[in-house]
Tab-separated table of C-alpha atoms in Angstrom:
chain	number	residue	atom	x	y	z
A	1	MET	CA	176.174	267.333	47.640
A	2	THR	CA	179.564	268.622	46.828
A	3	GLU	CA	179.443	267.576	43.220
A	4	ASN	CA	176.622	270.163	42.705
A	5	PRO	CA	177.869	273.762	41.730
A	6	ALA	CA	178.201	276.083	44.606
A	7	ILE	CA	175.708	278.809	44.806
A	8	ILE	CA	177.275	280.887	47.459
A	9	GLU	CA	181.061	280.803	48.097
A	10	VAL	CA	182.320	282.801	51.064
A	11	LYS	CA	186.140	282.713	51.557
A	12	ASN	CA	187.935	283.903	54.653
A	13	ILE	CA	185.688	286.824	55.300
A	14	THR	CA	186.252	289.417	58.029
A	15	LYS	CA	183.645	292.119	59.145
A	16	ARG	CA	184.457	294.467	61.765
A	17	PHE	CA	182.142	297.119	63.401
A	18	GLY	CA	184.389	299.663	64.787
A	19	ASP	CA	186.698	297.731	67.160
A	20	LEU	CA	184.444	294.768	67.389
A	21	THR	CA	185.258	292.009	65.014
A	22	VAL	CA	181.969	290.022	64.242
A	23	LEU	CA	183.276	287.703	61.626
A	24	SER	CA	186.860	286.684	61.532
A	25	GLY	CA	188.051	284.551	58.718
A	26	VAL	CA	184.710	282.608	57.694
A	27	SER	CA	184.727	280.531	54.911
A	28	LEU	CA	181.495	278.530	53.742
A	29	SER	CA	180.009	277.377	50.491
A	30	VAL	CA	176.222	276.450	50.000
A	31	HIS	CA	175.530	274.011	46.968
A	32	LYS	CA	172.781	273.706	44.812
A	33	GLY	CA	169.715	272.319	46.288
A	34	GLU	CA	171.132	272.120	49.920
A	35	THR	CA	169.399	273.431	52.796
A	36	VAL	CA	172.033	274.660	55.406
A	37	ALA	CA	171.003	275.923	58.710
A	38	ILE	CA	173.203	278.179	60.907
A	39	ILE	CA	172.910	277.935	64.701
A	40	GLY	CA	174.581	279.565	67.587
A	41	PRO	CA	174.474	282.006	70.430
A	42	SER	CA	173.448	285.478	69.714
A	43	GLY	CA	176.157	287.768	69.041
A	44	SER	CA	177.888	285.016	67.163
A	45	GLY	CA	177.700	286.768	63.759
A	46	LYS	CA	175.256	284.412	62.221
A	47	SER	CA	173.080	287.218	60.868
A	48	THR	CA	176.111	289.414	59.781
A	49	LEU	CA	177.253	286.494	57.846
A	50	LEU	CA	173.945	286.293	55.952
A	51	ARG	CA	173.569	289.832	55.583
A	52	SER	CA	177.201	290.145	54.129
A	53	MET	CA	176.188	287.766	51.437
A	54	ASN	CA	173.823	290.048	49.843
A	55	HIS	CA	175.476	293.188	50.443
A	56	LEU	CA	173.330	294.533	53.480
A	57	GLU	CA	176.853	294.528	55.275
A	58	LYS	CA	180.054	295.280	53.635
A	59	ILE	CA	182.713	293.194	54.530
A	60	ASN	CA	186.374	294.201	55.491
A	61	SER	CA	188.030	291.584	53.746
A	62	GLY	CA	187.665	288.143	52.003
A	63	GLU	CA	185.784	287.094	48.880
A	64	ILE	CA	182.267	286.340	47.933
A	65	VAL	CA	181.173	284.548	45.003
A	66	ILE	CA	177.469	284.159	44.167
A	67	ASN	CA	176.447	281.712	41.384
A	68	GLY	CA	179.793	281.679	39.887
A	69	GLU	CA	180.178	285.643	40.092
A	70	THR	CA	182.514	287.440	42.244
A	71	MET	CA	180.847	290.284	44.030
A	72	VAL	CA	183.809	291.003	46.393
A	73	SER	CA	187.454	290.052	46.228
A	74	SER	CA	190.481	291.199	48.397
A	75	PRO	CA	193.441	291.014	46.165
A	76	LYS	CA	195.317	293.486	48.116
A	77	GLY	CA	194.081	292.374	51.440
A	78	THR	CA	191.006	294.719	51.828
A	79	ALA	CA	187.517	294.052	50.368
A	80	GLU	CA	187.015	295.399	46.709
A	81	TYR	CA	183.419	295.194	45.598
A	82	VAL	CA	182.644	295.188	41.942
A	83	PRO	CA	180.515	298.256	40.785
A	84	GLU	CA	177.326	299.046	42.418
A	85	ARG	CA	174.945	298.072	39.435
A	86	GLU	CA	176.938	294.767	39.150
A	87	VAL	CA	176.481	294.173	42.824
A	88	ARG	CA	172.848	294.709	42.508
A	89	ARG	CA	172.448	292.269	39.544
A	90	ILE	CA	174.651	289.499	41.440
A	91	CYS	CA	172.497	290.025	44.595
A	92	GLY	CA	169.512	289.599	42.385
A	93	GLU	CA	170.126	285.780	42.553
A	94	ILE	CA	169.573	286.106	46.274
A	95	GLY	CA	166.215	286.126	48.024
A	96	MET	CA	166.126	287.464	51.761
A	97	ILE	CA	163.450	286.644	54.332
A	98	PHE	CA	164.011	288.976	57.450
A	99	GLN	CA	162.958	288.434	61.069
A	100	HIS	CA	160.514	291.335	60.849
A	101	PHE	CA	159.155	290.464	57.435
A	102	ASN	CA	159.602	294.073	56.061
A	103	LEU	CA	156.486	293.792	53.813
A	104	PHE	CA	155.645	297.090	52.079
A	105	PRO	CA	152.723	298.149	54.115
A	106	HIS	CA	151.130	300.514	51.618
A	107	MET	CA	150.584	297.693	49.173
A	108	THR	CA	148.406	294.725	49.044
A	109	CYS	CA	150.012	291.331	49.350
A	110	LEU	CA	149.701	291.065	45.456
A	111	GLN	CA	151.415	294.224	44.808
A	112	ASN	CA	154.227	293.314	47.324
A	113	ILE	CA	154.994	290.110	45.324
A	114	THR	CA	154.490	291.768	41.919
A	115	TYR	CA	156.336	295.060	42.358
A	116	ALA	CA	159.834	293.931	41.893
A	117	PRO	CA	159.312	291.421	39.124
A	118	GLN	CA	157.563	294.009	37.057
A	119	LYS	CA	160.201	296.777	37.865
A	120	VAL	CA	163.309	294.841	37.832
A	121	LYS	CA	162.593	291.964	35.357
A	122	LYS	CA	160.128	293.686	33.199
A	123	GLN	CA	157.621	291.151	33.817
A	124	PRO	CA	154.237	292.156	32.214
A	125	LYS	CA	151.653	292.778	34.924
A	126	ALA	CA	149.243	289.810	34.075
A	127	GLU	CA	152.302	287.335	34.117
A	128	ALA	CA	153.685	288.689	37.456
A	129	GLU	CA	150.301	288.576	38.956
A	130	ALA	CA	149.537	285.119	37.653
A	131	GLU	CA	152.896	283.950	39.120
A	132	ALA	CA	152.171	285.718	42.392
A	133	ARG	CA	148.947	284.036	42.637
A	134	ARG	CA	150.617	280.791	42.225
A	135	LEU	CA	153.028	281.633	44.992
A	136	LEU	CA	150.281	282.617	47.651
A	137	GLU	CA	148.676	279.317	46.740
A	138	LEU	CA	151.994	277.651	47.598
A	139	VAL	CA	152.284	279.426	50.805
A	140	GLY	CA	148.747	278.918	51.647
A	141	LEU	CA	147.418	282.283	51.167
A	142	ALA	CA	145.636	282.345	48.096
A	143	ASP	CA	142.726	284.200	49.632
A	144	LYS	CA	144.735	287.106	51.015
A	145	ALA	CA	146.044	288.607	47.563
A	146	ASP	CA	144.048	291.802	48.100
A	147	ALA	CA	144.658	292.072	52.000
A	148	TYR	CA	147.162	294.602	53.405
A	149	PRO	CA	150.030	293.416	55.373
A	150	GLY	CA	148.339	295.255	58.401
A	151	GLN	CA	145.466	292.908	57.977
A	152	LEU	CA	147.579	289.696	58.478
A	153	SER	CA	148.982	287.729	61.365
A	154	GLY	CA	152.730	287.638	61.871
A	155	GLY	CA	152.863	284.189	60.477
A	156	GLN	CA	150.904	285.180	57.450
A	157	LYS	CA	153.100	288.208	56.838
A	158	GLN	CA	156.186	285.938	56.837
A	159	ARG	CA	154.635	283.745	54.368
A	160	VAL	CA	153.628	286.570	51.947
A	161	ALA	CA	157.406	287.679	52.390
A	162	ILE	CA	158.543	284.306	51.364
A	163	ALA	CA	156.322	284.374	48.453
A	164	ARG	CA	157.669	287.822	47.602
A	165	GLY	CA	161.269	286.631	47.564
A	166	LEU	CA	160.500	283.651	45.424
A	167	ALA	CA	158.615	285.729	42.926
A	168	MET	CA	162.167	287.021	41.871
A	169	ASN	CA	163.021	283.231	41.030
A	170	PRO	CA	166.217	283.494	43.126
A	171	ALA	CA	169.104	281.009	42.984
A	172	VAL	CA	169.165	280.956	46.808
A	173	MET	CA	167.024	282.056	49.678
A	174	LEU	CA	168.661	283.456	52.901
A	175	PHE	CA	166.295	283.506	56.063
A	176	ASP	CA	167.375	285.595	58.899
A	177	GLU	CA	165.809	284.093	61.984
A	178	PRO	CA	162.328	283.927	60.038
A	179	THR	CA	160.382	282.803	62.963
A	180	SER	CA	162.206	284.740	65.839
A	181	ALA	CA	159.536	287.612	65.845
A	182	LEU	CA	156.393	284.985	65.859
A	183	ASP	CA	154.510	283.674	68.640
A	184	PRO	CA	155.557	280.103	69.370
A	185	GLU	CA	152.212	278.524	68.350
A	186	ILE	CA	152.410	280.027	64.767
A	187	THR	CA	155.969	279.445	64.019
A	188	GLY	CA	154.805	276.049	62.697
A	189	GLU	CA	153.052	277.582	59.517
A	190	VAL	CA	156.189	279.286	58.474
A	191	LEU	CA	158.606	276.342	59.214
A	192	ALA	CA	156.047	274.311	57.102
A	193	VAL	CA	156.573	276.480	54.123
A	194	ILE	CA	160.227	276.505	54.331
A	195	LYS	CA	160.159	272.723	54.655
A	196	LYS	CA	158.072	272.578	51.661
A	197	LEU	CA	160.657	274.655	49.697
A	198	ALA	CA	163.459	272.228	51.016
A	199	GLU	CA	161.505	269.276	49.571
A	200	ASN	CA	161.307	271.057	46.335
A	201	GLN	CA	165.294	271.358	46.348
A	202	MET	CA	165.297	275.177	46.760
A	203	THR	CA	168.766	276.195	48.041
A	204	MET	CA	168.429	277.897	51.388
A	205	LEU	CA	170.710	279.318	54.258
A	206	ILE	CA	168.833	279.684	57.417
A	207	VAL	CA	169.761	281.293	60.608
A	208	THR	CA	167.570	279.965	63.105
A	209	HIS	CA	167.025	279.178	66.677
A	210	GLU	CA	164.561	276.398	66.141
A	211	MET	CA	166.757	273.402	66.758
A	212	GLY	CA	164.180	270.934	66.170
A	213	PHE	CA	163.468	272.450	62.712
A	214	ALA	CA	167.157	272.602	61.865
A	215	ARG	CA	167.541	268.942	62.720
A	216	GLU	CA	164.644	267.869	60.710
A	217	VAL	CA	165.081	269.897	57.605
A	218	ALA	CA	168.840	270.762	57.134
A	219	ASP	CA	171.082	268.714	55.069
A	220	ARG	CA	174.042	270.332	57.040
A	221	VAL	CA	174.183	272.535	60.147
A	222	ILE	CA	176.701	275.133	60.868
A	223	PHE	CA	177.596	276.109	64.386
A	224	MET	CA	178.829	279.757	64.937
A	225	ALA	CA	180.096	281.252	67.801
A	226	ASP	CA	182.274	284.414	68.370
A	227	GLY	CA	182.590	285.106	64.666
A	228	HIS	CA	183.978	281.812	63.772
A	229	ILE	CA	182.356	278.564	62.272
A	230	MET	CA	183.190	276.276	65.143
A	231	GLU	CA	181.769	272.901	63.993
A	232	GLN	CA	179.707	271.894	61.085
A	233	GLY	CA	178.180	268.533	59.709
A	234	SER	CA	175.063	266.688	59.282
A	235	PRO	CA	172.304	267.143	61.813
A	236	ALA	CA	173.123	263.964	63.515
A	237	ASP	CA	176.753	264.973	63.947
A	238	ILE	CA	175.885	268.186	65.307
A	239	PHE	CA	173.103	267.494	67.586
A	240	GLU	CA	174.186	263.737	68.690
A	241	ARG	CA	177.973	263.969	68.430
A	242	PRO	CA	179.060	267.572	69.109
A	243	GLN	CA	182.803	267.851	69.180
A	244	SER	CA	183.587	271.241	70.676
A	245	GLU	CA	183.024	272.262	74.258
A	246	ARG	CA	181.246	275.383	73.012
A	247	LEU	CA	178.953	273.531	70.923
A	248	GLN	CA	178.178	271.053	73.837
A	249	SER	CA	177.514	273.802	76.191
A	250	PHE	CA	175.235	275.663	73.566
A	251	LEU	CA	173.107	272.579	73.237
A	252	ARG	CA	172.859	272.127	76.868
A	253	SER	CA	171.788	275.587	77.424
A	254	ILE	CA	169.084	275.338	74.619
A	255	LEU	CA	167.765	271.947	76.049
A	256	ARG	CA	167.526	273.688	79.471
A	257	THR	CA	165.010	276.276	78.251
B	1	MET	CA	121.569	345.325	63.631
B	2	THR	CA	120.138	345.648	59.912
B	3	GLU	CA	122.633	348.667	59.575
B	4	THR	CA	125.396	346.215	60.232
B	5	PHE	CA	124.361	343.668	57.609
B	6	SER	CA	123.845	346.276	55.013
B	7	TYR	CA	127.253	347.486	55.740
B	8	ILE	CA	128.657	344.088	55.475
B	9	ALA	CA	126.775	343.565	52.187
B	10	LYS	CA	128.220	346.686	50.901
B	11	ILE	CA	131.910	345.773	51.770
B	12	LEU	CA	131.601	342.040	51.003
B	13	PRO	CA	132.199	341.971	47.320
B	14	ALA	CA	135.543	344.033	47.764
B	15	LEU	CA	136.531	341.399	50.335
B	16	LEU	CA	135.563	338.601	48.244
B	17	GLU	CA	137.408	340.042	45.378
B	18	GLY	CA	140.352	340.176	47.880
B	19	THR	CA	139.848	336.572	48.926
B	20	LYS	CA	140.234	335.410	45.463
B	21	VAL	CA	143.573	337.015	45.174
B	22	THR	CA	144.509	335.316	48.510
B	23	LEU	CA	143.359	331.934	47.156
B	24	VAL	CA	145.370	332.640	44.007
B	25	VAL	CA	148.605	333.184	46.029
B	26	PHE	CA	147.658	330.080	48.322
B	27	PHE	CA	146.896	327.539	45.772
B	28	ALA	CA	149.904	328.784	43.453
B	29	THR	CA	152.145	328.351	46.417
B	30	LEU	CA	150.635	325.075	47.364
B	31	LEU	CA	150.863	323.487	43.802
B	32	LEU	CA	154.324	324.703	43.392
B	33	ALA	CA	155.994	324.342	46.792
B	34	ILE	CA	154.613	321.118	47.416
B	35	PRO	CA	156.574	319.321	44.675
B	36	LEU	CA	159.577	321.691	44.964
B	37	GLY	CA	160.181	320.573	48.540
B	38	LEU	CA	160.875	317.028	47.421
B	39	PRO	CA	164.159	317.729	45.346
B	40	LEU	CA	165.336	319.863	48.257
B	41	ALA	CA	164.604	317.199	50.836
B	42	LEU	CA	166.391	314.454	48.880
B	43	GLY	CA	169.239	316.920	48.099
B	44	SER	CA	169.589	317.595	51.639
B	45	ASP	CA	170.587	314.194	52.474
B	46	CYS	CA	172.526	313.513	49.220
B	47	ARG	CA	175.905	311.882	49.474
B	48	PHE	CA	177.138	314.266	46.828
B	49	ARG	CA	178.500	317.165	48.939
B	50	PRO	CA	177.810	320.349	46.578
B	51	VAL	CA	174.275	319.058	45.997
B	52	ARG	CA	173.846	318.658	49.962
B	53	TRP	CA	175.430	321.878	50.703
B	54	PHE	CA	173.459	323.791	48.225
B	55	CYS	CA	170.092	322.372	49.501
B	56	ARG	CA	171.118	322.806	53.136
B	57	GLY	CA	172.210	326.417	52.566
B	58	TYR	CA	168.927	327.128	50.606
B	59	VAL	CA	166.911	325.781	53.609
B	60	ALA	CA	168.965	327.954	55.986
B	61	LEU	CA	168.764	331.046	54.068
B	62	PHE	CA	164.797	330.699	53.613
B	63	ARG	CA	164.123	329.625	57.008
B	64	GLY	CA	166.393	332.025	58.697
B	65	THR	CA	165.166	335.321	57.384
B	66	PRO	CA	161.703	336.911	57.751
B	67	LEU	CA	159.222	336.041	54.902
B	68	MET	CA	158.267	339.825	54.652
B	69	LEU	CA	162.002	340.562	53.872
B	70	GLN	CA	162.126	338.188	51.233
B	71	LEU	CA	159.111	339.588	49.895
B	72	PHE	CA	160.689	343.025	49.542
B	73	PHE	CA	163.830	341.642	48.304
B	74	ILE	CA	162.149	339.998	45.396
B	75	PHE	CA	159.827	342.828	44.683
B	76	TYR	CA	162.030	346.059	45.361
B	77	MET	CA	165.706	344.896	45.345
B	78	LEU	CA	165.523	342.577	41.994
B	79	PRO	CA	164.748	345.556	39.933
B	80	ILE	CA	167.320	347.783	41.483
B	81	TYR	CA	170.266	345.109	41.547
B	82	PHE	CA	169.383	342.978	38.676
B	83	ASN	CA	166.924	345.169	36.631
B	84	ILE	CA	164.125	342.423	37.047
B	85	LEU	CA	160.977	343.933	37.491
B	86	LEU	CA	157.966	341.350	38.436
B	87	PRO	CA	154.288	342.368	39.044
B	88	ALA	CA	153.525	342.325	42.651
B	89	LEU	CA	151.344	339.109	42.450
B	90	THR	CA	154.227	337.177	40.600
B	91	ALA	CA	156.864	338.503	43.105
B	92	ALA	CA	154.663	337.375	45.961
B	93	VAL	CA	153.850	333.974	44.531
B	94	ILE	CA	157.625	333.324	43.894
B	95	THR	CA	158.551	334.413	47.304
B	96	PHE	CA	155.960	332.134	48.845
B	97	VAL	CA	156.920	329.283	46.693
B	98	LEU	CA	160.640	329.733	47.564
B	99	ASN	CA	160.015	330.068	51.187
B	100	TYR	CA	157.578	327.242	51.518
B	101	ALA	CA	159.501	324.859	49.583
B	102	ALA	CA	162.318	325.290	52.351
B	103	TYR	CA	159.949	324.451	55.380
B	104	LEU	CA	158.304	321.547	53.454
B	105	SER	CA	161.455	319.959	52.612
B	106	GLU	CA	162.432	319.742	56.013
B	107	ILE	CA	159.164	318.128	56.862
B	108	TYR	CA	159.669	315.569	54.064
B	109	ARG	CA	163.141	314.929	55.012
B	110	GLY	CA	161.963	313.934	58.555
B	111	GLY	CA	159.316	311.849	57.077
B	112	ILE	CA	161.533	310.058	54.718
B	113	GLY	CA	164.093	309.388	57.575
B	114	SER	CA	161.352	308.096	59.717
B	115	ILE	CA	160.901	304.962	57.515
B	116	GLU	CA	162.356	301.748	59.081
B	117	ARG	CA	165.649	300.757	57.451
B	118	GLY	CA	164.088	297.404	56.781
B	119	GLN	CA	162.174	298.828	54.147
B	120	TYR	CA	165.123	299.983	52.214
B	121	GLU	CA	166.998	296.504	53.093
B	122	ALA	CA	163.769	294.791	51.518
B	123	ALA	CA	163.720	296.699	48.435
B	124	ALA	CA	167.578	296.259	48.103
B	125	CYS	CA	167.259	292.537	48.292
B	126	LEU	CA	164.576	292.681	45.632
B	127	GLY	CA	166.814	294.327	43.159
B	128	LEU	CA	165.112	297.641	43.167
B	129	ASN	CA	167.490	300.685	42.422
B	130	SER	CA	167.508	303.705	44.373
B	131	PHE	CA	165.019	305.495	42.255
B	132	GLN	CA	162.442	302.684	42.359
B	133	THR	CA	163.028	302.330	46.042
B	134	MET	CA	162.251	305.961	46.658
B	135	PHE	CA	159.559	306.641	44.600
B	136	GLY	CA	157.890	303.174	44.825
B	137	ILE	CA	158.328	302.264	48.372
B	138	ILE	CA	159.623	304.988	50.736
B	139	ILE	CA	157.701	308.103	49.442
B	140	PRO	CA	154.385	306.591	49.340
B	141	GLN	CA	154.779	305.630	52.966
B	142	THR	CA	156.033	309.077	53.793
B	143	VAL	CA	152.862	310.970	52.460
B	144	LYS	CA	150.433	309.746	55.380
B	145	ARG	CA	153.225	310.603	58.046
B	146	VAL	CA	153.919	313.997	56.766
B	147	LEU	CA	150.309	315.047	56.160
B	148	PRO	CA	149.431	316.630	59.728
B	149	ALA	CA	152.739	318.754	59.411
B	150	VAL	CA	152.041	319.805	55.791
B	151	THR	CA	148.573	320.673	56.793
B	152	ASN	CA	149.934	322.733	59.578
B	153	GLU	CA	152.261	324.675	57.031
B	154	MET	CA	149.178	325.108	54.951
B	155	ILE	CA	147.118	326.631	57.358
B	156	THR	CA	150.089	329.003	58.335
B	157	LEU	CA	150.387	329.682	54.596
B	158	VAL	CA	146.629	330.748	54.431
B	159	LYS	CA	147.516	333.397	57.031
B	160	ASP	CA	150.953	334.471	55.831
B	161	THR	CA	149.326	335.402	52.367
B	162	ALA	CA	148.322	338.514	54.226
B	163	LEU	CA	151.825	339.735	53.904
B	164	VAL	CA	151.412	340.164	50.172
B	165	SER	CA	149.277	343.284	50.925
B	166	ALA	CA	152.521	344.922	52.120
B	167	ILE	CA	153.691	345.020	48.442
B	168	GLY	CA	150.413	346.423	47.294
B	169	VAL	CA	148.714	343.134	46.067
B	170	ALA	CA	144.978	343.537	46.691
B	171	ASP	CA	144.362	340.373	48.822
B	172	LEU	CA	141.720	339.954	51.394
B	173	MET	CA	143.949	341.686	53.964
B	174	LYS	CA	144.550	344.886	51.747
B	175	ASN	CA	140.918	345.239	50.850
B	176	SER	CA	139.863	345.043	54.475
B	177	ARG	CA	142.070	347.417	55.646
B	178	SER	CA	141.039	349.764	52.798
B	179	ALA	CA	137.458	349.595	53.913
B	180	VAL	CA	138.510	350.262	57.665
B	181	ASN	CA	140.626	353.307	56.827
B	182	ARG	CA	137.761	354.442	54.505
B	183	ASP	CA	134.764	353.927	56.683
B	184	SER	CA	136.180	354.240	60.117
B	185	THR	CA	134.942	351.067	61.388
B	186	THR	CA	136.813	347.938	62.137
B	187	MET	CA	133.885	345.668	60.917
B	188	ALA	CA	135.898	344.807	57.590
B	189	PHE	CA	138.536	343.206	59.893
B	190	LEU	CA	136.083	341.165	61.605
B	191	VAL	CA	134.525	339.889	58.220
B	192	ALA	CA	138.252	339.268	57.039
B	193	ALA	CA	138.910	337.154	60.182
B	194	VAL	CA	135.797	335.073	59.517
B	195	ILE	CA	136.705	334.558	55.912
B	196	TYR	CA	140.297	333.331	57.022
B	197	LEU	CA	138.848	331.087	59.774
B	198	ILE	CA	136.296	329.667	56.887
B	199	LEU	CA	139.282	328.899	54.452
B	200	ASN	CA	141.092	327.190	57.334
B	201	VAL	CA	138.227	324.949	58.550
B	202	VAL	CA	137.678	323.757	55.008
B	203	LEU	CA	141.357	323.239	54.640
B	204	THR	CA	141.576	321.048	57.788
B	205	LYS	CA	138.389	319.239	56.879
B	206	PHE	CA	140.073	318.260	53.637
B	207	SER	CA	143.478	317.277	55.137
B	208	TYR	CA	141.454	314.724	57.560
B	209	TYR	CA	140.015	313.185	54.490
B	210	LEU	CA	143.360	312.876	52.886
B	211	GLU	CA	144.844	311.292	56.059
B	212	GLU	CA	142.009	308.918	56.251
B	213	ARG	CA	142.495	308.065	52.488
B	214	PHE	CA	146.328	307.408	53.012
B	215	SER	CA	145.598	305.171	56.213
B	216	ARG	CA	143.340	302.851	54.232
B	217	HIS	CA	145.865	300.078	54.245
B	218	GLU	CA	146.087	300.286	58.120
B	219	ALA	CA	142.510	299.268	58.569
B	220	ARG	CA	142.330	295.838	60.053
B	221	ALA	CA	140.160	293.038	58.472
B	222	ASP	CA	138.564	291.849	61.695
């Protein structure tokens, strides 16, 4: 994997909310075509790490490089971002899927998917719609093009959100607990879509509590706790041969429930 | 009884003339104040301080002083201090627009503030700039949420237009008072009340229609 170019490079980043340090000295890179799962107890900084990568959170220090372009660096110790417009352009290479979908409720599924490509990439409407229909097909919702988000189930909403993210043709997709707001019996339909993307060599970083899924789909699993990456490796390493006491106890607590 | 009806028939033309003027003030204010409230609302939360201070100061001024006083200021004091003489109806419309824009801007600001942060985040992640986010994502969702409050303001506006009679504009209020003074009967006030009431019932019906229209996307398929 490492011979592939890095799509995301995070170097030694620190993020504080007031007195609370949520990320301390985290470094990680994600390479082209790789599917990386981040696991860990709540409050470990997983979501904040993800949100820092596309500028939803500002880091206090460290460096983030997306697709070869530096978004933020810390030559003098504290984080210095490139200008706003540049940040937006660089983050354009990143698609994001949220726990609560965040679809635009006043737009149909088709409009949700085509709005940004038309506005940001100046894609002609017909082209954007053709692409949107192809993506809806991919996520298994071809018949929902004209439905409003309020008419869909949670699982369907999340699949539309994935199609919306893919429509911008990002270099990498970030998933922030994509199934945590869903009823257990419908997480499968969303996970199946993500799995399909993994098979198509989409570069993905997934924060998840679905251990079975992480084990099956991820090329690499990262275990975070207390704002640090405690351990990382292949799913087999992490789930069958956990090294640290923290990971062992985390896995025990997960298995118990 | 027939006497009453024939009296009403006699004064009705003047009252309807007045109603026309009332409606002119109403619609001119509605058409101008509704859009003007938006830049004020956005400005009140602007990161650029002078803009924020200006907008908040403006709102404080126009919400903090009586509408009647503002009307007198524009109509009587502008000519004295700034040598700007406006026709009474123009002065009335300007005052109402300035005043109602302040109230509406606060309603809009509340509506915009009620949109979930996730909507902004999703828009940012799709690469939308702040203009596209505001006008494509946030404001369309705000419309439905502010409609009841805006309707409330518009109903108040219908009744507030009666104030223009204080600077001599021949609206429904002024014409009904003329009839009362002239004929020594308060019947004209009763008729005026019914006309105001009818205007507001129509307005309320229309706002329900709009609310329904803007809630269409919430209708469930099943």
